[in-house]
CSV table of C-alpha atoms in Angstrom, one decimal:
chain,number,residue,atom,x,y,z
A,288,UNK,CA,27.8,-83.7,-18.1
A,289,UNK,CA,24.2,-83.8,-16.7
A,290,UNK,CA,25.2,-86.6,-14.3
A,291,UNK,CA,27.8,-84.2,-12.7
A,292,UNK,CA,25.1,-81.7,-12.2
A,293,UNK,CA,22.8,-84.2,-10.6
A,294,UNK,CA,25.5,-85.2,-8.2
A,295,UNK,CA,25.8,-81.6,-7.1
A,296,UNK,CA,22.1,-81.2,-6.3
A,297,UNK,CA,21.2,-84.8,-5.2
A,298,UNK,CA,21.1,-84.3,-1.5
A,299,UNK,CA,20.2,-80.6,-1.4
A,300,UNK,CA,17.1,-78.8,-0.2
A,301,UNK,CA,16.2,-76.9,-3.3
A,302,UNK,CA,13.9,-74.0,-4.1
A,303,UNK,CA,13.1,-73.0,-7.7
A,304,UNK,CA,12.6,-69.2,-7.7
A,305,UNK,CA,10.5,-68.1,-10.7
A,306,UNK,CA,8.4,-70.6,-12.7
A,307,UNK,CA,8.6,-69.2,-16.2
A,308,UNK,CA,10.4,-70.9,-19.1
A,309,UNK,CA,13.6,-71.7,-17.2
A,310,UNK,CA,11.9,-72.5,-14.0
A,311,UNK,CA,9.8,-75.2,-15.7
A,312,UNK,CA,12.8,-76.5,-17.4
A,313,UNK,CA,14.7,-76.8,-14.1
A,314,UNK,CA,11.7,-78.6,-12.5
A,315,UNK,CA,11.3,-81.0,-15.3
A,316,UNK,CA,15.1,-81.8,-15.3
A,317,UNK,CA,15.2,-82.5,-11.6
A,318,UNK,CA,12.0,-84.5,-11.5
A,319,UNK,CA,13.2,-86.7,-14.4
A,320,UNK,CA,16.0,-88.0,-12.2
A,321,UNK,CA,15.4,-87.2,-8.6
A,322,UNK,CA,12.3,-87.4,-6.2
A,323,UNK,CA,13.8,-85.0,-3.7
A,324,UNK,CA,11.7,-82.4,-1.9
A,325,UNK,CA,11.3,-79.3,-4.0
A,326,UNK,CA,9.8,-75.8,-3.3
A,327,UNK,CA,8.6,-73.6,-6.1
A,328,UNK,CA,8.4,-69.9,-5.2
A,329,UNK,CA,6.7,-67.4,-7.5
A,330,UNK,CA,4.7,-64.2,-7.4
A,331,UNK,CA,1.9,-65.8,-9.3
A,332,UNK,CA,-0.2,-68.9,-8.3
A,333,UNK,CA,1.6,-71.3,-10.4
A,334,UNK,CA,-0.8,-74.2,-9.6
A,335,UNK,CA,-3.5,-72.5,-11.6
A,336,UNK,CA,-1.6,-72.5,-14.9
A,337,UNK,CA,0.5,-75.7,-14.3
A,338,UNK,CA,-2.0,-78.1,-12.9
A,339,UNK,CA,-1.2,-80.9,-15.4
A,340,UNK,CA,2.6,-80.6,-14.7
A,341,UNK,CA,2.4,-80.4,-11.0
A,342,UNK,CA,-0.8,-82.0,-9.6
A,343,UNK,CA,0.6,-85.5,-8.9
A,344,UNK,CA,3.9,-84.3,-7.3
A,345,UNK,CA,3.5,-85.2,-3.6
A,346,UNK,CA,7.0,-84.1,-2.8
A,347,UNK,CA,6.4,-80.5,-3.9
A,348,UNK,CA,5.7,-77.3,-1.9
A,349,UNK,CA,4.4,-74.2,-3.7
A,350,UNK,CA,4.7,-70.7,-2.3
A,351,UNK,CA,3.3,-67.6,-4.1
A,352,UNK,CA,2.0,-64.1,-3.4
A,353,UNK,CA,3.2,-60.5,-3.3
A,354,UNK,CA,5.6,-61.4,-0.5
A,355,UNK,CA,7.1,-64.3,-2.3
A,356,UNK,CA,10.7,-63.0,-1.9
A,357,UNK,CA,10.3,-63.1,1.9
A,358,UNK,CA,10.4,-66.9,1.8
A,359,UNK,CA,13.9,-67.6,0.7
A,360,UNK,CA,15.5,-68.8,4.0
A,361,UNK,CA,16.4,-72.5,4.8
A,362,UNK,CA,17.4,-73.8,1.4
A,363,UNK,CA,20.7,-75.3,0.4
A,364,UNK,CA,20.3,-74.1,-3.2
A,365,UNK,CA,17.9,-71.5,-4.8
A,366,UNK,CA,17.6,-72.1,-8.5
A,367,UNK,CA,17.0,-68.5,-9.6
A,368,UNK,CA,15.3,-67.7,-12.9
A,369,UNK,CA,16.7,-64.8,-14.7
A,370,UNK,CA,13.4,-62.9,-14.8
A,371,UNK,CA,13.1,-62.6,-11.1
A,372,UNK,CA,14.2,-59.2,-9.9
A,373,UNK,CA,16.0,-59.2,-6.5
A,374,UNK,CA,17.4,-55.6,-6.3
A,375,UNK,CA,15.2,-54.7,-3.4
A,376,UNK,CA,16.2,-57.5,-1.0
A,377,UNK,CA,19.4,-58.5,0.7
A,378,UNK,CA,20.8,-61.3,-1.4
A,379,UNK,CA,24.3,-61.5,0.3
A,380,UNK,CA,23.8,-64.8,2.2
A,381,UNK,CA,21.3,-66.5,-0.1
A,382,UNK,CA,22.5,-69.6,-1.9
A,383,UNK,CA,21.6,-68.6,-5.4
A,384,UNK,CA,22.5,-70.7,-8.3
A,385,UNK,CA,21.0,-71.3,-11.8
A,386,UNK,CA,21.2,-73.5,-14.8
A,387,UNK,CA,24.0,-71.3,-16.2
A,388,UNK,CA,26.1,-71.5,-13.0
A,389,UNK,CA,25.7,-75.3,-12.7
A,390,UNK,CA,26.8,-75.7,-16.3
A,391,UNK,CA,29.8,-73.4,-15.8
A,392,UNK,CA,30.8,-75.4,-12.8
A,393,UNK,CA,31.2,-78.6,-14.8
A,394,UNK,CA,31.9,-77.5,-18.4
A,395,UNK,CA,33.3,-74.0,-18.6
A,396,UNK,CA,35.9,-75.2,-21.0
A,397,UNK,CA,33.3,-76.0,-23.6
A,398,UNK,CA,31.4,-72.7,-23.3
A,399,UNK,CA,31.5,-69.5,-25.5
A,400,UNK,CA,29.7,-66.9,-23.5
A,401,UNK,CA,28.7,-63.6,-25.1
A,402,UNK,CA,27.1,-60.6,-23.4
A,403,UNK,CA,26.5,-56.9,-24.2
A,404,UNK,CA,23.8,-54.3,-23.9
A,405,UNK,CA,23.0,-54.7,-27.6
A,406,UNK,CA,24.2,-57.1,-30.2
A,407,UNK,CA,24.5,-60.4,-28.3
A,408,UNK,CA,21.8,-62.3,-30.0
A,409,UNK,CA,23.2,-61.6,-33.5
A,410,UNK,CA,26.8,-62.4,-32.4
A,411,UNK,CA,25.7,-65.6,-30.6
A,412,UNK,CA,23.7,-66.8,-33.6
A,413,UNK,CA,26.5,-65.9,-36.1
A,414,UNK,CA,29.0,-67.8,-33.8
A,415,UNK,CA,26.8,-70.8,-33.8
A,416,UNK,CA,26.3,-70.7,-37.7
A,417,UNK,CA,30.1,-70.5,-38.1
A,418,UNK,CA,30.6,-73.5,-35.8
A,419,UNK,CA,28.0,-75.5,-37.7
A,420,UNK,CA,29.6,-74.5,-41.0
A,421,UNK,CA,32.8,-76.0,-39.6
A,422,UNK,CA,31.1,-79.3,-38.8
A,423,UNK,CA,31.1,-78.7,-35.0
A,424,UNK,CA,28.6,-80.2,-32.6
A,425,UNK,CA,27.3,-76.9,-31.3
A,426,UNK,CA,24.2,-75.6,-29.4
A,427,UNK,CA,22.8,-72.2,-29.1
A,428,UNK,CA,21.5,-71.6,-25.5
A,429,UNK,CA,20.6,-69.1,-22.9
A,430,UNK,CA,18.9,-65.8,-23.4
A,431,UNK,CA,18.3,-66.5,-27.2
A,432,UNK,CA,18.1,-70.3,-27.3
A,433,UNK,CA,16.5,-73.0,-25.3
A,434,UNK,CA,17.0,-73.2,-21.5
A,435,UNK,CA,20.3,-75.0,-20.9
A,436,UNK,CA,18.7,-78.1,-19.2
A,437,UNK,CA,16.3,-78.8,-22.1
A,438,UNK,CA,19.1,-80.5,-24.2
A,439,UNK,CA,21.7,-81.2,-21.6
A,440,UNK,CA,21.5,-84.9,-22.1
A,441,UNK,CA,22.7,-84.5,-25.7
A,442,UNK,CA,25.9,-82.6,-24.8
A,443,UNK,CA,29.1,-84.6,-25.0
A,444,UNK,CA,32.8,-83.8,-24.2
A,445,UNK,CA,33.1,-82.5,-27.8
A,446,UNK,CA,30.1,-80.2,-27.8
A,447,UNK,CA,30.6,-76.5,-28.0
A,448,UNK,CA,28.0,-74.4,-26.2
A,449,UNK,CA,27.3,-70.9,-27.4
A,450,UNK,CA,25.4,-69.1,-24.6
A,451,UNK,CA,23.9,-65.6,-24.7
A,452,UNK,CA,24.3,-64.3,-21.2
A,453,UNK,CA,22.2,-61.5,-19.8
A,454,UNK,CA,23.1,-59.2,-16.9
A,455,UNK,CA,20.4,-61.1,-14.8
A,456,UNK,CA,21.9,-64.5,-15.7
A,457,UNK,CA,25.5,-63.3,-14.8
A,458,UNK,CA,24.6,-61.5,-11.5
A,459,UNK,CA,25.3,-64.4,-9.2
A,460,UNK,CA,27.7,-66.6,-11.1
A,461,UNK,CA,31.1,-67.6,-9.6
A,462,UNK,CA,32.6,-69.1,-12.8
A,463,UNK,CA,33.3,-67.7,-16.2
A,464,UNK,CA,33.3,-69.3,-19.7
A,465,UNK,CA,36.5,-70.4,-21.4
A,466,UNK,CA,35.8,-67.9,-24.2
A,467,UNK,CA,34.0,-64.8,-23.2
A,468,UNK,CA,33.1,-61.7,-25.1
A,469,UNK,CA,31.6,-58.3,-24.1
A,470,UNK,CA,30.5,-56.3,-27.2
A,471,UNK,CA,29.5,-53.1,-25.4
A,472,UNK,CA,28.1,-51.6,-22.2
A,473,UNK,CA,25.5,-48.8,-22.1
A,474,UNK,CA,22.8,-47.7,-19.8
A,475,UNK,CA,19.9,-50.2,-19.6
A,476,UNK,CA,17.8,-52.3,-17.3
A,477,UNK,CA,18.0,-49.8,-14.5
A,478,UNK,CA,14.6,-51.0,-13.4
A,479,UNK,CA,16.2,-54.3,-12.8
A,480,UNK,CA,19.7,-53.5,-11.6
A,481,UNK,CA,19.0,-50.3,-9.8
A,482,UNK,CA,22.2,-48.5,-10.9
A,483,UNK,CA,24.4,-48.4,-14.0
A,484,UNK,CA,27.3,-49.5,-11.9
A,485,UNK,CA,25.5,-52.6,-10.7
A,486,UNK,CA,24.3,-53.5,-14.2
A,487,UNK,CA,27.8,-53.2,-15.6
A,488,UNK,CA,29.3,-55.2,-12.7
A,489,UNK,CA,26.9,-58.0,-13.5
A,490,UNK,CA,28.0,-58.1,-17.1
A,491,UNK,CA,31.7,-58.0,-16.2
A,492,UNK,CA,31.2,-61.3,-14.2
A,493,UNK,CA,31.6,-63.0,-17.5
A,494,UNK,CA,35.4,-62.2,-17.2
A,495,UNK,CA,35.8,-62.1,-13.5
A,496,UNK,CA,36.4,-65.7,-12.8
A,497,UNK,CA,38.4,-66.6,-15.9
A,498,UNK,CA,41.8,-68.4,-15.6
A,499,UNK,CA,45.1,-67.6,-17.4
A,500,UNK,CA,44.3,-70.1,-20.2
A,501,UNK,CA,40.9,-68.6,-21.0
A,502,UNK,CA,40.1,-65.9,-23.6
A,503,UNK,CA,38.7,-62.5,-23.0
A,504,UNK,CA,37.3,-60.6,-26.1
A,505,UNK,CA,36.1,-57.0,-25.8
A,506,UNK,CA,35.6,-53.9,-28.0
A,507,UNK,CA,38.3,-51.5,-26.9
A,508,UNK,CA,36.9,-48.5,-28.8
A,509,UNK,CA,33.6,-48.7,-26.8
A,510,UNK,CA,33.4,-46.8,-23.6
A,511,UNK,CA,33.0,-47.4,-20.7
A,512,UNK,CA,33.8,-51.0,-21.5
A,513,UNK,CA,37.4,-50.3,-22.4
A,514,UNK,CA,37.9,-48.4,-19.1
A,515,UNK,CA,36.9,-51.4,-17.1
A,516,UNK,CA,39.7,-53.6,-18.6
A,517,UNK,CA,42.6,-54.1,-16.2
A,518,UNK,CA,45.1,-56.6,-15.0
A,519,UNK,CA,42.5,-58.1,-12.5
A,520,UNK,CA,41.1,-60.1,-15.5
A,521,UNK,CA,43.3,-63.1,-16.2
A,522,UNK,CA,41.9,-64.3,-19.5
A,523,UNK,CA,44.0,-63.7,-22.6
A,524,UNK,CA,42.9,-60.5,-24.1
A,525,UNK,CA,41.6,-60.0,-27.7
A,526,UNK,CA,40.8,-56.4,-28.5
A,527,UNK,CA,38.3,-55.4,-31.2
A,528,UNK,CA,38.5,-52.0,-32.7
A,529,UNK,CA,37.4,-50.2,-35.9
A,530,UNK,CA,40.6,-48.2,-35.7
A,531,UNK,CA,43.7,-49.0,-37.8
A,532,UNK,CA,45.6,-50.3,-34.9
A,533,UNK,CA,48.0,-53.2,-35.2
A,534,UNK,CA,49.2,-55.3,-32.2
A,535,UNK,CA,49.1,-58.7,-30.6
A,536,UNK,CA,45.6,-60.2,-30.5
A,537,UNK,CA,44.1,-57.1,-31.9
A,538,UNK,CA,41.3,-57.4,-34.4
A,539,UNK,CA,41.4,-54.1,-36.4
A,540,UNK,CA,40.0,-52.4,-39.5
A,541,UNK,CA,42.0,-51.1,-42.4
A,542,UNK,CA,41.2,-50.3,-46.1
A,543,UNK,CA,37.7,-51.8,-45.6
A,544,UNK,CA,39.1,-55.2,-44.4
A,545,UNK,CA,39.4,-56.9,-41.1
A,546,UNK,CA,42.7,-58.0,-39.8
A,547,UNK,CA,44.0,-60.0,-36.8
A,548,UNK,CA,47.6,-58.8,-36.3
A,549,UNK,CA,48.8,-58.8,-39.9
A,550,UNK,CA,46.5,-61.6,-41.1
A,551,UNK,CA,43.6,-60.6,-43.3
A,552,UNK,CA,40.4,-62.2,-42.0
A,553,UNK,CA,37.6,-60.7,-44.0
A,554,UNK,CA,37.1,-58.3,-47.0
A,555,UNK,CA,34.2,-56.0,-46.3
A,556,UNK,CA,33.9,-55.0,-49.9
A,557,UNK,CA,31.8,-58.1,-50.4
A,558,UNK,CA,28.1,-57.9,-50.2
A,559,UNK,CA,26.7,-59.1,-46.8
A,560,UNK,CA,23.5,-58.4,-44.9
A,561,UNK,CA,24.6,-57.1,-41.5
A,562,UNK,CA,24.6,-53.3,-41.7
A,563,UNK,CA,26.3,-50.7,-39.5
A,564,UNK,CA,29.4,-50.3,-37.4
A,565,UNK,CA,27.9,-52.2,-34.5
A,566,UNK,CA,27.4,-55.3,-36.7
A,567,UNK,CA,30.9,-54.9,-38.1
A,568,UNK,CA,32.2,-55.3,-34.5
A,569,UNK,CA,29.9,-58.3,-34.1
A,570,UNK,CA,31.5,-59.9,-37.2
A,571,UNK,CA,35.0,-59.1,-35.8
A,572,UNK,CA,34.2,-60.8,-32.5
A,573,UNK,CA,33.0,-63.9,-34.4
A,574,UNK,CA,36.2,-63.9,-36.5
A,575,UNK,CA,38.3,-63.7,-33.3
A,576,UNK,CA,36.4,-66.6,-31.8
A,577,UNK,CA,37.0,-68.6,-35.1
A,578,UNK,CA,40.8,-67.9,-34.8
A,579,UNK,CA,41.0,-68.9,-31.2
A,580,UNK,CA,39.2,-72.1,-31.9
A,581,UNK,CA,41.3,-72.8,-35.0
A,582,UNK,CA,38.2,-73.0,-37.3
A,583,UNK,CA,38.4,-73.0,-41.1
A,584,UNK,CA,38.4,-69.3,-41.9
A,585,UNK,CA,36.8,-69.9,-45.3
A,586,UNK,CA,33.8,-71.6,-43.8
A,587,UNK,CA,33.4,-68.8,-41.2
A,588,UNK,CA,33.4,-66.3,-44.0
A,589,UNK,CA,30.6,-68.4,-45.7
A,590,UNK,CA,28.6,-68.1,-42.5
A,591,UNK,CA,29.0,-64.4,-42.4
A,592,UNK,CA,28.0,-63.9,-46.1
A,593,UNK,CA,25.0,-66.2,-45.7
A,594,UNK,CA,23.8,-64.7,-42.6
A,595,UNK,CA,20.4,-62.8,-42.5
A,596,UNK,CA,19.6,-60.3,-39.8
A,597,UNK,CA,17.5,-61.6,-37.0
A,598,UNK,CA,13.9,-60.6,-36.7
A,599,UNK,CA,13.3,-57.1,-35.2
A,600,UNK,CA,16.9,-56.0,-35.8
A,601,UNK,CA,17.1,-53.5,-38.6
A,602,UNK,CA,14.7,-55.8,-40.4
A,603,UNK,CA,13.5,-54.9,-43.8
A,604,UNK,CA,9.7,-55.2,-43.7
A,605,UNK,CA,8.9,-54.3,-47.3
A,606,UNK,CA,8.2,-51.5,-49.6
A,607,UNK,CA,4.5,-50.2,-49.4
A,608,UNK,CA,3.2,-47.0,-51.1
A,609,UNK,CA,6.7,-46.5,-52.4
A,610,UNK,CA,8.1,-46.2,-48.9
A,611,UNK,CA,10.8,-48.7,-47.5
A,612,UNK,CA,9.8,-49.8,-44.1
A,613,UNK,CA,12.2,-51.2,-41.4
A,614,UNK,CA,11.5,-52.7,-38.0
A,615,UNK,CA,14.1,-52.2,-35.3
A,616,UNK,CA,12.0,-53.0,-32.2
A,617,UNK,CA,15.0,-54.5,-30.4
A,618,UNK,CA,16.4,-51.0,-30.1
A,619,UNK,CA,15.4,-50.3,-26.5
A,620,UNK,CA,18.2,-47.9,-25.7
A,621,UNK,CA,19.2,-44.6,-27.4
A,622,UNK,CA,22.6,-45.9,-28.8
A,623,UNK,CA,20.8,-48.7,-30.6
A,624,UNK,CA,18.5,-46.4,-32.3
A,625,UNK,CA,21.5,-44.0,-33.3
A,626,UNK,CA,23.3,-47.1,-34.6
A,627,UNK,CA,20.3,-48.1,-36.8
A,628,UNK,CA,19.9,-44.6,-38.2
A,629,UNK,CA,23.6,-44.5,-39.1
A,630,UNK,CA,23.5,-47.9,-40.7
A,631,UNK,CA,20.7,-47.2,-43.0
A,632,UNK,CA,20.8,-44.6,-45.7
A,633,UNK,CA,17.8,-42.4,-46.7
A,634,UNK,CA,16.0,-42.5,-43.4
A,635,UNK,CA,13.2,-39.8,-43.6
A,636,UNK,CA,11.0,-40.9,-40.8
A,637,UNK,CA,11.7,-42.3,-37.3
A,638,UNK,CA,8.9,-43.8,-35.1
A,639,UNK,CA,10.2,-44.0,-31.5
A,640,UNK,CA,9.3,-43.9,-27.9
A,641,UNK,CA,8.3,-46.3,-25.1
A,642,UNK,CA,8.5,-46.8,-21.4
A,643,UNK,CA,10.7,-44.4,-19.4
A,644,UNK,CA,13.1,-46.4,-17.3
A,645,UNK,CA,15.2,-43.4,-16.2
A,646,UNK,CA,17.9,-43.8,-19.0
A,647,UNK,CA,19.8,-40.7,-20.1
A,648,UNK,CA,18.4,-39.6,-23.6
A,649,UNK,CA,20.7,-36.6,-24.1
A,650,UNK,CA,22.8,-38.3,-26.8
A,651,UNK,CA,19.8,-39.3,-28.8
A,652,UNK,CA,18.4,-35.7,-28.4
A,653,UNK,CA,21.6,-34.2,-29.7
A,654,UNK,CA,21.7,-36.6,-32.6
A,655,UNK,CA,18.1,-35.9,-33.7
A,656,UNK,CA,18.7,-32.2,-33.4
A,657,UNK,CA,21.3,-32.5,-36.2
A,658,UNK,CA,18.3,-32.9,-38.5
A,659,UNK,CA,19.5,-36.0,-40.4
A,660,UNK,CA,16.0,-37.5,-40.0
A,661,UNK,CA,13.3,-35.2,-41.3
A,662,UNK,CA,10.2,-36.6,-39.5
A,663,UNK,CA,10.1,-37.8,-35.9
A,664,UNK,CA,6.9,-39.6,-34.9
A,665,UNK,CA,6.9,-39.4,-31.1
A,666,UNK,CA,5.1,-42.1,-29.0
A,667,UNK,CA,4.5,-42.2,-25.3
A,668,UNK,CA,6.2,-41.9,-23.0
A,669,UNK,CA,9.8,-41.1,-23.8
A,670,UNK,CA,9.0,-40.1,-27.4
A,671,UNK,CA,6.8,-37.3,-26.2
A,672,UNK,CA,9.4,-36.1,-23.7
A,673,UNK,CA,12.2,-36.2,-26.3
A,674,UNK,CA,10.1,-34.6,-29.1
A,675,UNK,CA,9.5,-31.5,-27.0
A,676,UNK,CA,13.3,-31.0,-26.7
A,677,UNK,CA,13.9,-31.1,-30.5
A,678,UNK,CA,14.6,-27.4,-31.6
A,679,UNK,CA,15.8,-27.9,-35.1
A,680,UNK,CA,13.3,-26.1,-37.3
A,681,UNK,CA,13.9,-28.4,-40.2
A,682,UNK,CA,12.7,-31.4,-38.1
A,683,UNK,CA,9.0,-32.2,-38.0
A,684,UNK,CA,7.9,-33.6,-34.7
A,685,UNK,CA,4.5,-35.4,-34.7
A,686,UNK,CA,3.0,-36.6,-31.4
A,687,UNK,CA,0.8,-39.7,-31.4
A,688,UNK,CA,-0.7,-42.0,-28.8
A,689,UNK,CA,-0.8,-45.3,-30.5
A,690,UNK,CA,1.4,-47.4,-32.9
A,691,UNK,CA,-1.5,-47.4,-35.4
A,692,UNK,CA,-1.6,-43.6,-35.4
A,693,UNK,CA,2.2,-43.7,-35.9
A,694,UNK,CA,2.0,-45.9,-38.9
A,695,UNK,CA,-0.7,-43.8,-40.5
A,696,UNK,CA,1.2,-40.6,-40.0
A,697,UNK,CA,4.4,-42.2,-41.4
A,698,UNK,CA,2.5,-43.1,-44.6
A,699,UNK,CA,1.3,-39.5,-44.8
A,700,UNK,CA,4.7,-37.7,-44.3
A,701,UNK,CA,7.4,-40.0,-45.5
A,702,UNK,CA,9.0,-39.1,-48.9
A,703,UNK,CA,8.7,-41.7,-51.6
A,704,UNK,CA,11.7,-43.9,-52.2
A,705,UNK,CA,12.8,-43.1,-48.6
A,706,UNK,CA,12.9,-45.1,-45.4
A,707,UNK,CA,10.6,-45.2,-42.4
A,708,UNK,CA,12.0,-47.1,-39.4
A,709,UNK,CA,10.5,-47.9,-36.1
A,710,UNK,CA,13.4,-47.9,-33.5
A,711,UNK,CA,11.9,-47.1,-30.1
A,712,UNK,CA,15.1,-46.3,-28.1
A,713,UNK,CA,13.0,-47.5,-25.1
A,714,UNK,CA,11.3,-50.5,-23.6
A,715,UNK,CA,8.0,-51.6,-25.0
A,716,UNK,CA,6.5,-52.7,-21.7
A,717,UNK,CA,3.9,-49.9,-21.2
A,718,UNK,CA,1.7,-51.1,-24.1
A,719,UNK,CA,3.2,-54.4,-25.3
A,720,UNK,CA,4.4,-57.6,-23.6
A,721,UNK,CA,7.9,-57.2,-25.1
A,722,UNK,CA,9.8,-55.9,-28.1
A,723,UNK,CA,8.8,-58.9,-30.2
A,724,UNK,CA,5.1,-58.2,-29.8
A,725,UNK,CA,5.7,-54.6,-30.6
A,726,UNK,CA,7.7,-55.4,-33.7
A,727,UNK,CA,5.1,-57.9,-35.0
A,728,UNK,CA,2.3,-55.4,-34.4
A,729,UNK,CA,4.3,-52.8,-36.4
A,730,UNK,CA,4.8,-55.1,-39.3
A,731,UNK,CA,1.1,-56.0,-39.4
A,732,UNK,CA,0.1,-52.4,-39.4
A,733,UNK,CA,2.6,-51.5,-42.2
A,734,UNK,CA,1.5,-54.3,-44.4
A,735,UNK,CA,-2.2,-53.4,-44.0
A,736,UNK,CA,-1.9,-49.7,-44.1
């Protein structure tokens, strides 16, 4: 597989755009086999932090600075890293490709691609675990796993590649995976994509280039995702719905059980760790993939029953001062926070707020005004804005400036035997590097409060 990729790039003039995790992986892969001229383009001076890796490479040119995106002409291929934002430049004629695109070109038939605004990491990991339970040679790659090129020498013609695909990874692809799933589409990443329409179009590329023998899985009771589905997509459709709705290739919900057509796939009366309707849909997608691949259903059920929620996703932190604490720092959009509150019972306190990226918060405001959560601890910036719009007199709004203040206030106001959850409904970038850093900080503060 990797030999085919090497043949595609062997005689090309190549630039690596962005030198983070994937950019370094691309560089190391190319340099292991090819001593061709390479150019690395990044906003930062990458020589300062990568001297040991790059200092003896005499066939390398490095370009950096605030104007780094003005130096993309004259290349046969530009290996673009997902984290590089290009919404402010004309990309129409630029020869962008990526690790994902090159892999899709040579091995789309072996790839299960999963995307969504929320839920893709859980669904990818559960799919991977189901494959391993079934004894398959499987790898978890992409947005959640290792860069694709890190393990590419280990892939064989029997390997199944489960890849979490972000909107930025999908933006410039011209190929789609054999099995593709979109779980949901909401407002997000407007700072990266510019508009909701562009963001959704990037996601839909996962279906766009499928052939008649490929498979397209989508949650038809999620809008606007369902409204995008039409005959222009050639993949065989598998619809996921929580409604009691029979039909060909429809995975549906009836009597607390999951069915595909008339075949019972999973009994939800059993005890399992994935809470909420959103996770129920994630499970249904994994069951659909299992059926498409002809896996042993009993082993897939084992994977579901054994699965533990990923860190920062409605994660139980512990009980302290007789209060049950949960960390849901992955919830960076309003719908994710609403889903967490619906999934958990007995939520008395919500800690929320983060960077304002121009997302519409009206749905969250309406939900919080219902008064199902008694205490709202509002953090900058979005939390302060939303808190001022809560007019239910039975809801207590507390405005704080730091996460430490939020945890102390939660300890003071949360009823015993009830839940306090941090579910930001916004990005963490104003005060934290990412949602992982924020989640870890929250857990440390809770445990030491």
